[in-house]
Coordinates of C-alpha atoms in Angstrom, one line a residue:
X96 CA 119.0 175.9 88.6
X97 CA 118.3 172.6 87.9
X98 CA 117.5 169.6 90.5
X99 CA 120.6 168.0 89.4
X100 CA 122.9 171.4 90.0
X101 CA 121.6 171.5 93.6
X102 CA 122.6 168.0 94.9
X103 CA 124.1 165.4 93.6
X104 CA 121.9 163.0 95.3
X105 CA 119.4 161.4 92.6
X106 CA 116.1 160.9 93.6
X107 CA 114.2 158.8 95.1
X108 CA 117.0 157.3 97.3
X109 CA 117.4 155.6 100.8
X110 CA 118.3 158.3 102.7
X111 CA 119.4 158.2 106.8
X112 CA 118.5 161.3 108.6
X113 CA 120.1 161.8 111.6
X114 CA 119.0 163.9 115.0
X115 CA 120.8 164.5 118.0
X116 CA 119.0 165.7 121.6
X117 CA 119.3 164.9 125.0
X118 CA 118.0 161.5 126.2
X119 CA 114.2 161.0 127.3
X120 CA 111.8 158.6 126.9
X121 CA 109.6 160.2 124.0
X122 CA 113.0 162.1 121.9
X123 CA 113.0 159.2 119.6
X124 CA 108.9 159.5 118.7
X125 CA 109.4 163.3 118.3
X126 CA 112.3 162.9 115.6
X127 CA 110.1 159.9 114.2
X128 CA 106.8 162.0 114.2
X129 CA 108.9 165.3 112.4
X130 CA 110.4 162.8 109.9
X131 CA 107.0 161.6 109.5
X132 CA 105.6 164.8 108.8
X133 CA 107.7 164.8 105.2
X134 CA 108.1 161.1 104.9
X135 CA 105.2 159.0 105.8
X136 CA 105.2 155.6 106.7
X137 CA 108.5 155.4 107.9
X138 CA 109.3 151.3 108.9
X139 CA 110.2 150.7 112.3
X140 CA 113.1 148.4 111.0
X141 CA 114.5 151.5 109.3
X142 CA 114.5 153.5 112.8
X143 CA 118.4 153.6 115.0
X144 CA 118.8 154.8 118.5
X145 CA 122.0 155.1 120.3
X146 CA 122.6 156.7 123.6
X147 CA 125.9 158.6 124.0
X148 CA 128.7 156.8 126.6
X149 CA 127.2 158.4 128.9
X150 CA 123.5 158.2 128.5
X151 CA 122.9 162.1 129.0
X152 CA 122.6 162.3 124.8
X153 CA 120.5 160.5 121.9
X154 CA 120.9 160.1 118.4
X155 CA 118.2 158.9 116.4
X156 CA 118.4 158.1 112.7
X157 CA 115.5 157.5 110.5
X158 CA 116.1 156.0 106.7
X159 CA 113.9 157.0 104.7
X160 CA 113.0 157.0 100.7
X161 CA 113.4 160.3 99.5
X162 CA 111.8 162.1 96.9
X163 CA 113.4 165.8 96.5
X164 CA 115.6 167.5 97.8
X165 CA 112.9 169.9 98.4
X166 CA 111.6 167.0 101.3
X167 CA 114.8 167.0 102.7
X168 CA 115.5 170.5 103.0
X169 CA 111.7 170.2 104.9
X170 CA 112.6 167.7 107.7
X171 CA 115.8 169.4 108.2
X172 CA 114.4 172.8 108.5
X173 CA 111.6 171.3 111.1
X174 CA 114.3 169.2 112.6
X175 CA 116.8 172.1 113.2
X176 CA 113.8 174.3 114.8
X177 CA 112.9 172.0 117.2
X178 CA 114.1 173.3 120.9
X179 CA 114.8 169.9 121.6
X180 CA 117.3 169.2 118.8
X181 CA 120.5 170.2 119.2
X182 CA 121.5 169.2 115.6
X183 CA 120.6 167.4 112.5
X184 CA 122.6 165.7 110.2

Protein backbone atom coordinates (compact mmCIF):
# COMPACT_ATOMS: atom_id res chain seq x y z
CA UNK A 1 0.00 0.00 0.00
CA UNK A 2 1.11 3.19 -0.95
CA UNK A 3 1.73 6.42 1.33
CA UNK A 4 -1.05 8.05 -0.34
CA UNK A 5 -3.70 4.88 0.31
CA UNK A 6 -2.92 5.22 4.02
CA UNK A 7 -3.74 8.81 4.78
CA UNK A 8 -4.89 11.41 3.03
CA UNK A 9 -2.71 13.83 4.70
CA UNK A 10 0.17 14.94 2.16
CA UNK A 11 3.39 15.33 3.61
CA UNK A 12 5.24 17.46 5.10
CA UNK A 13 2.25 19.38 6.69
CA UNK A 14 1.56 21.56 9.85
CA UNK A 15 0.16 19.17 11.97
CA UNK A 16 -1.48 19.83 15.77
CA UNK A 17 -1.07 17.02 18.03
CA UNK A 18 -3.07 16.98 20.87
CA UNK A 19 -2.60 15.20 24.61
CA UNK A 20 -4.82 15.10 27.39
CA UNK A 21 -3.60 14.23 31.28
CA UNK A 22 -4.31 15.50 34.51
CA UNK A 23 -2.90 18.99 35.42
CA UNK A 24 0.68 19.38 36.99
CA UNK A 25 3.35 21.54 36.69
CA UNK A 26 5.71 19.49 34.33
CA UNK A 27 2.54 17.58 32.00
CA UNK A 28 3.03 20.11 29.39
CA UNK A 29 7.19 19.50 29.15
CA UNK A 30 6.45 15.73 29.15
CA UNK A 31 4.00 15.88 25.97
CA UNK A 32 6.59 18.57 24.58
CA UNK A 33 9.70 16.31 25.32
CA UNK A 34 7.64 12.88 23.64
CA UNK A 35 6.70 15.20 20.69
CA UNK A 36 10.14 16.14 20.56
CA UNK A 37 11.35 12.79 20.52
CA UNK A 38 9.78 12.39 16.62
CA UNK A 39 9.76 16.08 15.88
CA UNK A 40 12.60 18.14 16.91
CA UNK A 41 12.77 21.60 17.43
CA UNK A 42 9.40 22.13 18.13
CA UNK A 43 8.78 26.39 18.50
CA UNK A 44 7.49 27.44 21.64
CA UNK A 45 4.98 29.69 19.66
CA UNK A 46 3.55 26.53 18.15
CA UNK A 47 2.90 25.03 21.85
CA UNK A 48 -1.19 25.38 23.48
CA UNK A 49 -2.18 24.68 26.99
CA UNK A 50 -5.65 24.79 28.30
CA UNK A 51 -6.74 23.71 31.65
CA UNK A 52 -10.27 22.01 31.82
CA UNK A 53 -13.22 24.33 33.79
CA UNK A 54 -12.21 22.92 36.46
CA UNK A 55 -8.39 22.83 36.51
CA UNK A 56 -8.21 19.02 37.57
CA UNK A 57 -7.39 18.27 33.50
CA UNK A 58 -4.72 19.58 30.74
CA UNK A 59 -4.61 19.56 27.16
CA UNK A 60 -1.67 20.27 25.47
CA UNK A 61 -1.25 20.64 21.75
CA UNK A 62 1.95 20.85 19.92
CA UNK A 63 1.97 21.80 15.89
CA UNK A 64 4.32 20.46 14.33
CA UNK A 65 5.75 19.87 10.56
CA UNK A 66 5.27 16.52 9.73
CA UNK A 67 7.09 14.32 7.57
CA UNK A 68 5.27 10.67 7.39
CA UNK A 69 2.81 9.34 8.59
CA UNK A 70 5.21 6.88 9.87
CA UNK A 71 6.29 9.96 12.50
CA UNK A 72 2.97 10.40 13.46
CA UNK A 73 1.95 6.94 14.02
CA UNK A 74 5.45 7.25 16.39
CA UNK A 75 4.42 10.14 18.73
CA UNK A 76 1.01 8.70 18.99
CA UNK A 77 2.14 5.37 19.91
CA UNK A 78 4.64 6.96 22.71
CA UNK A 79 1.99 9.36 23.52
CA UNK A 80 -0.85 6.79 24.06
CA UNK A 81 1.78 4.61 26.35
CA UNK A 82 2.49 7.18 28.55
CA UNK A 83 0.76 6.41 32.15
CA UNK A 84 0.20 9.84 32.34
CA UNK A 85 -1.84 10.35 29.20
CA UNK A 86 -5.11 9.62 29.19
CA UNK A 87 -5.60 10.24 25.37
CA UNK A 88 -4.10 11.51 22.29
CA UNK A 89 -5.67 13.07 19.57
Amino acid sequence: MSNSEETLLEFPCRFPVKAMGRASDDFQTLVVDIVERHAPGVDAAAISVRPSNGGKWLAVTVTIEAHSKAQLDAIYAELTAHERVVWAL
